Tab-separated table of C-alpha atoms and ligand atoms in Angstrom:
chain	number	residue	atom	x	y	z
A	242	MET	CA	10.620	14.370	-25.958
A	243	ASN	CA	10.466	10.591	-25.577
A	244	VAL	CA	7.818	9.910	-22.949
A	245	GLU	CA	6.246	6.591	-21.987
A	246	PHE	CA	2.525	6.574	-21.136
A	247	THR	CA	3.144	4.301	-18.126
A	248	GLY	CA	6.227	3.635	-16.011
A	249	LEU	CA	6.459	-0.045	-16.901
A	250	ARG	CA	9.918	0.112	-18.452
A	251	PRO	CA	11.759	1.881	-15.602
A	252	GLN	CA	9.878	-0.258	-13.097
A	253	GLY	CA	10.967	-3.400	-14.961
A	254	ASP	CA	14.587	-2.194	-14.988
A	255	ARG	CA	14.451	-1.463	-11.253
A	256	LEU	CA	12.886	-4.782	-10.229
A	257	ARG	CA	14.439	-7.058	-12.839
A	258	SER	CA	16.679	-9.051	-10.495
A	259	GLN	CA	13.980	-9.453	-7.797
A	260	ILE	CA	11.397	-10.574	-10.375
A	261	LEU	CA	13.830	-13.015	-12.001
A	262	ALA	CA	14.780	-14.434	-8.596
A	263	ARG	CA	11.089	-15.030	-7.798
A	264	ILE	CA	10.553	-16.693	-11.199
A	265	GLU	CA	13.689	-18.857	-10.724
A	266	THR	CA	12.203	-20.132	-7.464
A	267	ALA	CA	8.992	-21.061	-9.268
A	268	LEU	CA	10.946	-22.808	-12.024
A	269	ALA	CA	12.815	-24.767	-9.375
A	270	HIS	CA	9.754	-26.028	-7.480
A	271	GLY	CA	7.730	-26.512	-10.673
A	272	LYS	CA	4.279	-25.926	-9.142
A	273	PHE	CA	3.064	-23.701	-11.941
A	274	ILE	CA	-0.605	-23.927	-10.976
A	275	MET	CA	-1.563	-22.873	-7.439
A	276	GLY	CA	2.065	-22.923	-6.330
A	277	PRO	CA	3.169	-21.491	-2.973
A	278	GLU	CA	3.547	-17.984	-4.458
A	279	VAL	CA	-0.218	-17.865	-5.078
A	280	ARG	CA	-1.046	-18.361	-1.387
A	281	GLU	CA	1.735	-15.998	-0.317
A	282	LEU	CA	0.428	-13.321	-2.661
A	283	GLU	CA	-3.148	-13.763	-1.439
A	284	GLN	CA	-1.977	-13.304	2.156
A	285	GLN	CA	-0.001	-10.191	1.259
A	286	LEU	CA	-2.819	-8.671	-0.818
A	287	ALA	CA	-5.319	-9.220	1.997
A	288	ALA	CA	-2.903	-7.694	4.526
A	289	PHE	CA	-2.197	-4.763	2.205
A	290	CYS	CA	-5.821	-3.641	2.047
A	291	GLY	CA	-7.155	-5.090	5.305
A	292	ALA	CA	-9.654	-7.510	3.744
A	293	LYS	CA	-10.180	-10.863	5.442
A	294	HIS	CA	-9.914	-12.840	2.194
A	295	ALA	CA	-8.081	-12.300	-1.081
A	296	ILE	CA	-8.925	-14.836	-3.773
A	297	SER	CA	-6.601	-14.594	-6.760
A	298	VAL	CA	-8.078	-15.279	-10.198
A	299	ALA	CA	-6.985	-15.192	-13.833
A	300	ASN	CA	-8.014	-11.601	-14.597
A	301	GLY	CA	-10.221	-8.714	-13.463
A	302	THR	CA	-13.067	-9.708	-15.771
A	303	ASP	CA	-13.284	-13.182	-14.235
A	304	ALA	CA	-13.148	-11.554	-10.794
A	305	LEU	CA	-16.353	-9.684	-11.685
A	306	GLN	CA	-18.000	-12.718	-13.272
A	307	ILE	CA	-17.204	-14.993	-10.325
A	308	SER	CA	-18.575	-12.363	-7.917
A	309	LEU	CA	-21.866	-12.261	-9.812
A	310	MET	CA	-21.948	-16.072	-10.000
A	311	CYS	CA	-21.654	-16.179	-6.197
A	312	ALA	CA	-24.706	-13.944	-5.978
A	313	GLY	CA	-26.596	-16.362	-8.224
A	314	ILE	CA	-27.013	-13.812	-11.033
A	315	GLY	CA	-28.451	-15.459	-14.131
A	316	PRO	CA	-30.991	-15.194	-16.936
A	317	GLY	CA	-33.800	-12.722	-16.230
A	318	ASP	CA	-31.899	-10.865	-13.510
A	319	HIS	CA	-30.940	-7.199	-13.843
A	320	VAL	CA	-27.708	-5.610	-12.668
A	321	LEU	CA	-27.122	-1.859	-12.341
A	322	VAL	CA	-23.841	-0.649	-13.774
A	323	PRO	CA	-22.312	2.710	-14.723
A	324	SER	CA	-22.358	3.431	-18.433
A	325	PHE	CA	-19.043	5.286	-18.324
A	326	THR	CA	-16.652	2.382	-17.682
A	327	TYR	CA	-14.576	-0.260	-19.429
A	328	THR	CA	-16.559	-2.830	-21.383
A	329	ALA	CA	-15.706	-5.707	-19.009
A	330	THR	CA	-17.907	-4.254	-16.253
A	331	ALA	CA	-21.014	-4.617	-18.425
A	332	GLU	CA	-19.886	-7.688	-20.349
A	333	VAL	CA	-19.936	-10.093	-17.402
A	334	ILE	CA	-23.614	-9.352	-16.764
A	335	LEU	CA	-24.513	-10.414	-20.306
A	336	VAL	CA	-22.185	-13.419	-20.264
A	337	LEU	CA	-24.276	-14.745	-17.355
A	338	GLY	CA	-27.493	-14.168	-19.298
A	339	ALA	CA	-28.597	-11.233	-17.133
A	340	SER	CA	-29.414	-7.704	-18.310
A	341	PRO	CA	-27.473	-4.507	-17.550
A	342	VAL	CA	-29.315	-1.413	-16.341
A	343	PHE	CA	-27.078	1.501	-17.228
A	344	VAL	CA	-26.667	4.343	-14.728
A	345	ASP	CA	-25.129	7.782	-15.221
A	346	VAL	CA	-21.995	9.015	-13.462
A	347	GLU	CA	-20.886	12.222	-11.742
A	348	PRO	CA	-19.167	14.705	-14.055
A	349	GLU	CA	-16.296	15.430	-11.642
A	350	THR	CA	-15.423	12.023	-10.193
A	351	PHE	CA	-16.474	9.894	-13.220
A	352	ASN	CA	-18.069	7.467	-10.712
A	353	LEU	CA	-21.644	6.276	-10.139
A	354	ASP	CA	-24.152	9.051	-9.501
A	355	CYS	CA	-26.100	7.937	-6.415
A	356	ALA	CA	-29.142	10.060	-7.317
A	357	ASP	CA	-29.350	8.520	-10.778
A	358	LEU	CA	-28.850	5.067	-9.253
A	359	GLU	CA	-31.895	5.625	-7.003
A	360	ARG	CA	-33.832	6.951	-10.008
A	361	GLN	CA	-33.043	3.863	-12.088
A	362	ILE	CA	-33.934	1.541	-9.201
A	363	ASN	CA	-37.285	3.275	-8.683
A	364	ALA	CA	-38.015	3.337	-12.427
A	365	HIS	CA	-37.297	-0.378	-12.901
A	366	ASP	CA	-40.260	-2.470	-13.987
A	367	PRO	CA	-40.129	-5.732	-11.943
A	368	ASP	CA	-42.158	-7.499	-14.649
A	369	LYS	CA	-38.986	-7.384	-16.752
A	370	GLY	CA	-37.145	-9.395	-14.096
A	371	PRO	CA	-35.729	-8.608	-10.659
A	372	LEU	CA	-32.987	-6.112	-9.911
A	373	LYS	CA	-30.378	-8.194	-8.124
A	374	ALA	CA	-27.067	-6.351	-7.934
A	375	VAL	CA	-25.084	-3.154	-8.441
A	376	ILE	CA	-21.551	-2.998	-9.777
A	377	GLY	CA	-19.846	0.301	-8.942
A	378	VAL	CA	-16.531	1.252	-10.506
A	379	ASP	CA	-13.639	3.288	-9.089
A	380	LEU	CA	-12.860	4.816	-12.433
A	381	PHE	CA	-9.282	5.977	-13.054
A	382	GLY	CA	-8.349	4.913	-9.504
A	383	THR	CA	-10.515	7.104	-7.259
A	384	PRO	CA	-12.993	5.345	-4.937
A	385	ALA	CA	-16.684	5.848	-5.661
A	386	ARG	CA	-19.088	6.938	-2.883
A	387	TRP	CA	-19.104	3.499	-1.293
A	388	ALA	CA	-20.796	4.452	1.991
A	389	GLN	CA	-23.758	5.855	0.060
A	390	LEU	CA	-23.733	3.035	-2.469
A	391	LYS	CA	-23.745	0.488	0.355
A	392	ALA	CA	-26.713	2.209	2.007
A	393	ILE	CA	-28.660	2.240	-1.284
A	394	ALA	CA	-27.810	-1.403	-1.998
A	395	GLU	CA	-28.894	-2.450	1.511
A	396	ARG	CA	-32.121	-0.461	1.297
A	397	HIS	CA	-33.096	-2.199	-1.937
A	398	GLY	CA	-31.687	-5.647	-1.128
A	399	LEU	CA	-29.045	-5.510	-3.879
A	400	PHE	CA	-25.722	-7.365	-3.930
A	401	LEU	CA	-22.928	-4.782	-4.186
A	402	VAL	CA	-19.732	-5.375	-6.139
A	403	ALA	CA	-16.891	-2.846	-6.300
A	404	ASP	CA	-15.018	-3.002	-9.590
A	405	ALA	CA	-11.626	-1.844	-8.351
A	406	ALA	CA	-9.756	-2.921	-11.489
A	407	GLN	CA	-8.204	0.552	-11.563
A	408	SER	CA	-8.120	1.418	-7.862
A	409	PHE	CA	-6.394	-1.291	-5.850
A	410	GLY	CA	-4.174	0.676	-3.433
A	411	ALA	CA	-6.590	3.611	-3.069
A	412	ARG	CA	-8.241	4.683	0.194
A	413	SER	CA	-11.375	6.585	1.109
A	414	ALA	CA	-12.363	8.025	4.496
A	415	ASP	CA	-14.073	4.672	5.224
A	416	GLY	CA	-11.025	2.496	4.588
A	417	SER	CA	-8.939	0.887	1.884
A	418	VAL	CA	-10.216	-0.326	-1.456
A	419	GLY	CA	-10.873	-4.016	-0.919
A	420	THR	CA	-12.928	-3.361	2.205
A	421	LEU	CA	-15.438	-0.755	1.011
A	422	ALA	CA	-18.048	-3.070	-0.546
A	423	HIS	CA	-19.303	-6.575	0.212
A	424	VAL	CA	-17.123	-7.836	-2.631
A	425	THR	CA	-14.303	-6.002	-4.420
A	426	THR	CA	-12.589	-7.075	-7.632
A	427	ALA	CA	-9.134	-6.068	-8.875
A	428	SER	CA	-7.198	-6.444	-12.107
A	429	PHE	CA	-3.454	-6.944	-12.410
A	430	PHE	CA	-3.350	-6.260	-16.159
A	431	PRO	CA	0.201	-4.994	-16.833
A	432	ALA	CA	-0.726	-1.307	-17.133
A	433	LYS	CA	-2.737	-1.203	-13.890
A	434	PRO	CA	-1.122	0.500	-10.864
A	435	LEU	CA	-0.240	-3.002	-9.578
A	436	GLY	CA	0.253	-5.067	-12.721
A	437	CYS	CA	1.790	-8.441	-13.533
A	438	TYR	CA	3.412	-9.572	-16.793
A	439	GLY	CA	0.278	-11.102	-18.249
A	440	ASP	CA	-3.298	-11.334	-17.003
A	441	GLY	CA	-4.203	-11.477	-13.337
A	442	GLY	CA	-6.905	-10.471	-10.893
A	443	ALA	CA	-8.246	-10.904	-7.374
A	444	ILE	CA	-11.439	-10.732	-5.351
A	445	PHE	CA	-11.594	-9.331	-1.808
A	446	THR	CA	-14.261	-9.996	0.788
A	447	ASP	CA	-14.704	-10.357	4.551
A	448	ASP	CA	-17.450	-12.940	4.033
A	449	ASP	CA	-16.142	-16.465	4.823
A	450	GLU	CA	-18.912	-18.261	2.981
A	451	LEU	CA	-18.552	-16.169	-0.168
A	452	ALA	CA	-14.780	-16.623	-0.109
A	453	GLU	CA	-15.178	-20.392	0.020
A	454	THR	CA	-17.656	-20.307	-2.873
A	455	MET	CA	-15.296	-18.107	-4.909
A	456	ARG	CA	-12.381	-20.486	-4.307
A	457	SER	CA	-14.565	-23.331	-5.513
A	458	ILE	CA	-15.880	-21.486	-8.588
A	459	ARG	CA	-12.389	-20.507	-9.781
A	460	VAL	CA	-11.469	-24.216	-9.969
A	461	HIS	CA	-14.432	-25.602	-11.926
A	462	GLY	CA	-16.764	-25.599	-8.923
A	463	GLN	CA	-14.566	-28.056	-7.069
A	464	GLY	CA	-15.771	-29.515	-3.761
A	465	SER	CA	-13.678	-30.790	-0.878
A	466	GLU	CA	-12.374	-33.629	-3.056
A	467	LYS	CA	-10.315	-32.858	-6.171
A	468	TYR	CA	-12.647	-34.554	-8.668
A	469	GLU	CA	-15.881	-33.623	-6.918
A	470	THR	CA	-17.833	-30.844	-8.691
A	471	VAL	CA	-20.362	-29.235	-6.378
A	472	ARG	CA	-21.373	-26.254	-8.532
A	473	VAL	CA	-20.832	-24.898	-12.029
A	474	GLY	CA	-17.535	-23.061	-12.069
A	475	VAL	CA	-14.839	-21.784	-14.400
A	476	ASN	CA	-11.093	-22.210	-14.826
A	477	SER	CA	-9.728	-18.960	-13.446
A	478	ARG	CA	-6.589	-19.554	-11.435
A	479	LEU	CA	-3.791	-16.996	-11.241
A	480	ASP	CA	-0.546	-18.469	-12.660
A	481	THR	CA	2.184	-19.102	-10.110
A	482	ILE	CA	4.614	-17.108	-12.271
A	483	GLN	CA	2.284	-14.082	-12.333
A	484	ALA	CA	1.974	-14.342	-8.548
A	485	ALA	CA	5.791	-14.382	-8.360
A	486	VAL	CA	5.964	-11.178	-10.439
A	487	LEU	CA	3.324	-9.490	-8.269
A	488	LEU	CA	5.126	-10.436	-5.052
A	489	ALA	CA	8.225	-8.615	-6.275
A	490	LYS	CA	6.204	-5.599	-7.409
A	491	LEU	CA	4.162	-5.408	-4.213
A	492	LYS	CA	7.369	-4.527	-2.328
A	493	VAL	CA	7.542	-1.127	-4.050
A	494	PHE	CA	3.804	-0.541	-4.526
A	495	GLU	CA	3.413	1.883	-1.584
A	496	GLU	CA	6.282	3.986	-2.861
A	497	GLU	CA	4.832	3.993	-6.386
A	498	LEU	CA	1.405	5.011	-5.078
A	499	ALA	CA	3.007	7.936	-3.242
A	500	ASN	CA	4.813	8.922	-6.455
A	501	ARG	CA	1.534	8.736	-8.391
A	502	THR	CA	-0.124	11.054	-5.876
A	503	ALA	CA	2.796	13.480	-6.064
A	504	LEU	CA	2.563	13.425	-9.848
A	505	ALA	CA	-1.191	14.083	-9.803
A	506	LYS	CA	-0.636	17.037	-7.453
A	507	ALA	CA	2.128	18.391	-9.674
A	508	TYR	CA	-0.120	18.068	-12.752
A	509	ASP	CA	-2.835	19.880	-10.828
A	510	ARG	CA	-0.516	22.744	-9.904
A	511	ALA	CA	0.784	23.056	-13.452
A	512	LEU	CA	-2.494	22.618	-15.337
A	513	GLY	CA	-5.331	23.351	-12.895
A	514	SER	CA	-5.745	26.937	-14.051
A	515	VAL	CA	-5.801	26.146	-17.767
A	516	VAL	CA	-7.818	22.946	-18.116
A	517	GLU	CA	-10.408	20.891	-16.189
A	518	THR	CA	-8.306	18.620	-13.986
A	519	PRO	CA	-9.624	15.708	-11.900
A	520	PRO	CA	-10.363	16.197	-8.177
A	521	ILE	CA	-7.652	15.015	-5.788
A	522	PRO	CA	-8.997	13.140	-2.718
A	523	ALA	CA	-8.465	15.551	0.160
A	524	GLY	CA	-9.537	13.752	3.349
A	525	ASN	CA	-7.094	12.457	5.929
A	526	GLY	CA	-5.413	9.291	4.628
A	527	THR	CA	-7.515	9.252	1.449
A	528	ARG	CA	-5.919	8.731	-1.926
A	529	SER	CA	-6.554	7.681	-5.487
A	530	ALA	CA	-4.456	4.931	-7.069
A	531	TRP	CA	-4.166	7.262	-10.090
A	532	ALA	CA	-4.459	4.536	-12.697
A	533	GLN	CA	-5.108	7.450	-15.039
A	534	TYR	CA	-4.848	11.218	-14.815
A	535	THR	CA	-7.824	12.294	-16.885
A	536	ILE	CA	-8.569	15.851	-17.919
A	537	LYS	CA	-11.499	17.254	-19.904
A	538	VAL	CA	-11.153	19.331	-23.051
A	539	ASP	CA	-13.626	20.564	-25.623
A	540	ASN	CA	-11.706	20.060	-28.827
A	541	ARG	CA	-10.255	16.660	-28.008
A	542	ASP	CA	-9.158	15.476	-31.446
A	543	ALA	CA	-7.184	18.650	-32.134
A	544	PHE	CA	-5.704	18.560	-28.634
A	545	LYS	CA	-4.705	14.908	-28.963
A	546	THR	CA	-3.015	15.598	-32.301
A	547	ALA	CA	-1.189	18.614	-30.886
A	548	LEU	CA	-0.099	16.538	-27.867
A	549	ALA	CA	1.292	13.810	-30.155
A	550	GLU	CA	3.173	16.477	-32.129
A	551	ALA	CA	4.671	17.726	-28.852
A	552	GLY	CA	5.789	14.130	-28.092
A	553	VAL	CA	3.267	13.523	-25.288
A	554	PRO	CA	1.347	10.226	-25.564
A	555	SER	CA	-2.280	10.231	-24.475
A	556	ALA	CA	-5.256	7.866	-24.434
A	557	VAL	CA	-9.028	8.219	-24.507
A	558	TYR	CA	-10.792	6.175	-21.834
A	559	TYR	CA	-13.542	5.801	-23.049
A	560	PRO	CA	-14.740	7.144	-26.387
A	561	LEU	CA	-18.233	5.592	-26.229
A	562	PRO	CA	-20.354	4.894	-23.118
A	563	MET	CA	-21.699	1.387	-22.643
A	564	HIS	CA	-25.349	2.242	-23.327
A	565	LEU	CA	-24.370	3.322	-26.862
A	566	GLN	CA	-22.073	0.371	-27.625
A	567	PRO	CA	-23.380	-1.763	-30.510
A	568	ALA	CA	-23.231	-4.902	-28.350
A	569	TYR	CA	-25.198	-3.407	-25.441
A	570	GLU	CA	-27.387	-0.645	-26.897
A	571	ALA	CA	-30.523	-2.805	-26.844
A	572	PHE	CA	-30.361	-2.566	-23.026
A	573	GLY	CA	-29.944	1.219	-22.906
A	574	GLY	CA	-32.188	4.187	-23.502
A	575	GLY	CA	-30.299	5.508	-26.526
A	576	ARG	CA	-28.456	8.766	-27.092
A	577	GLY	CA	-29.549	11.484	-24.670
A	578	SER	CA	-30.565	9.044	-21.936
A	579	LEU	CA	-27.364	9.332	-19.849
A	580	PRO	CA	-26.082	12.834	-20.634
A	581	VAL	CA	-23.071	12.944	-18.298
A	582	SER	CA	-21.612	9.660	-19.599
A	583	GLU	CA	-22.176	10.854	-23.150
A	584	ALA	CA	-20.551	14.255	-22.571
A	585	LEU	CA	-17.566	12.729	-20.766
A	586	SER	CA	-16.967	10.285	-23.603
A	587	GLU	CA	-16.526	13.243	-25.932
A	588	ARG	CA	-14.267	15.286	-23.647
A	589	VAL	CA	-11.991	13.020	-21.574
A	590	ILE	CA	-8.347	12.420	-22.338
A	591	SER	CA	-5.764	10.760	-20.092
A	592	LEU	CA	-2.204	12.044	-19.742
A	593	PRO	CA	0.876	9.909	-19.071
A	594	MET	CA	1.168	8.625	-15.489
A	595	ASN	CA	4.679	7.431	-14.777
A	596	PRO	CA	5.718	7.082	-11.116
A	597	TYR	CA	9.377	6.987	-12.184
A	598	TRP	CA	9.549	10.458	-13.734
A	599	THR	CA	12.049	13.035	-12.629
A	600	ASN	CA	10.938	16.645	-12.127
A	601	ASP	CA	12.460	17.477	-15.520
A	602	ASP	CA	10.318	14.797	-17.215
A	603	LEU	CA	7.213	16.179	-15.550
A	604	ASN	CA	8.029	19.796	-16.438
A	605	ALA	CA	8.645	18.848	-20.065
A	606	VAL	CA	5.308	17.014	-20.260
A	607	CYS	CA	3.402	19.897	-18.628
A	608	GLU	CA	5.004	22.280	-21.089
A	609	GLY	CA	3.931	19.995	-23.948
A	610	VAL	CA	0.378	19.869	-22.573
A	611	ARG	CA	0.199	23.668	-22.258
A	612	ALA	CA	1.527	24.105	-25.798
A	613	ALA	CA	-1.019	21.591	-27.118
A	614	LEU	CA	-3.829	23.327	-25.241
A	615	SER	CA	-2.817	26.656	-26.657
A	616	GLU	CA	-2.552	25.223	-30.169
A	617	SER	CA	-5.938	23.590	-29.975
A	618	SER	CA	-7.148	26.870	-28.379
A	619	HIS	CA	-8.897	25.320	-25.459
A	620	TRP	CA	-7.707	27.301	-22.551
A	621	LYS	CA	-10.174	27.225	-19.729
A	622	GLN	CA	-10.943	30.625	-18.261
A	623	ALA	CA	-8.988	30.779	-15.020
A	624	SER	CA	-11.611	31.385	-12.383
B	87	LIG	C1	-12.964	-0.817	-14.909
B	87	LIG	C2	-12.434	-2.146	-15.362
B	87	LIG	N1	-13.127	-3.253	-15.082
B	87	LIG	C3	-12.692	-4.471	-15.446
B	87	LIG	C4	-11.504	-4.634	-16.138
B	87	LIG	C5	-11.104	-5.993	-16.564
B	87	LIG	O1	-9.861	-6.396	-16.085
B	87	LIG	P1	-8.994	-7.471	-16.881
B	87	LIG	O2	-8.445	-6.812	-18.095
B	87	LIG	O3	-7.932	-7.870	-15.915
B	87	LIG	O4	-9.894	-8.609	-17.229
B	87	LIG	C6	-10.726	-3.504	-16.442
B	87	LIG	C7	-9.462	-3.663	-17.180
B	87	LIG	O5	-9.042	-2.857	-17.947
B	87	LIG	C8	-11.204	-2.226	-16.058
B	87	LIG	O6	-10.509	-1.121	-16.325
């Protein structure tokens, strides 16, 4: 079996001429920074998710950092963040001189546990510095409990950021990702459900004032005049050529999202009785972006080896929670403090997610997964 972990190659083959045509146009006009494709993409991204503003930036990490900068987060401030996430979510807090407060996640959805969030808020000692914000993450593409998170954030006067690096394109019962929190950030890293051919990101908000501040921060804190600097900013513009690539890919994004959902459902049917599979959003119009299809196994190393022998690539997102990372552990409560994040880090493994598979590809992969499960003897008791 020769299986790709993502569908980037077949997607590239399918869209090659459209992408090259878009790039040719950019080469012809020569506006490589903030060219017309950047504005066009921002309009299309905002329309896609229903947000009032889309502000493109250089990557998903900058999108988070700029969001926190808008909220005035700095030294002494504390920001709540899930421990089970990608390092960038926690990193930006420290880059700004603030401190992360790590929160546990739900074992099924992998997303912020609202009860633990309340616990951490109530346990926070204000003498250490104020709690200012919460960053929630839609891990693996499925929206977190944004209605509840919003209510908690409002009750405690916290700025709420949705890290949707993995979930742009998803929808909950309350609306599309991009509209579920005060500020939402996305990543267009190549392997994301909507990815460019380099780094890219965006911020979504309905708040006019914040949007204007974000546009200023991404260009060195520029004011209304080009060489006027009204605040401290960064250089975080999305390249025109990356915008051109995204415009071509956006045309087929809906179709790819539907294929991802179909694939997740097919995985669930094939594997749901033999291994712990992720929940599939069930409400009307709800969906995950299925950045990853992540199962849980007990003997992960043996399973991963057996999968590789069967020709099925896999990945572990993430092998160590943030509160135990060498760079951040001083801010956490040590091993045992966030048990769900710790247990997940030992058990999760993501299977290939390729929206261009045929049924035969999928059947072959499911067969490989079943064989690997059997070999690593981790069959879940069918309930
Ligand atoms: C949850 C999460 N947050 C933030 C990021 C950062 O995005 P980028 O790589 O575009 O900076 C990623 C990217 O992998 C991510 O998965």
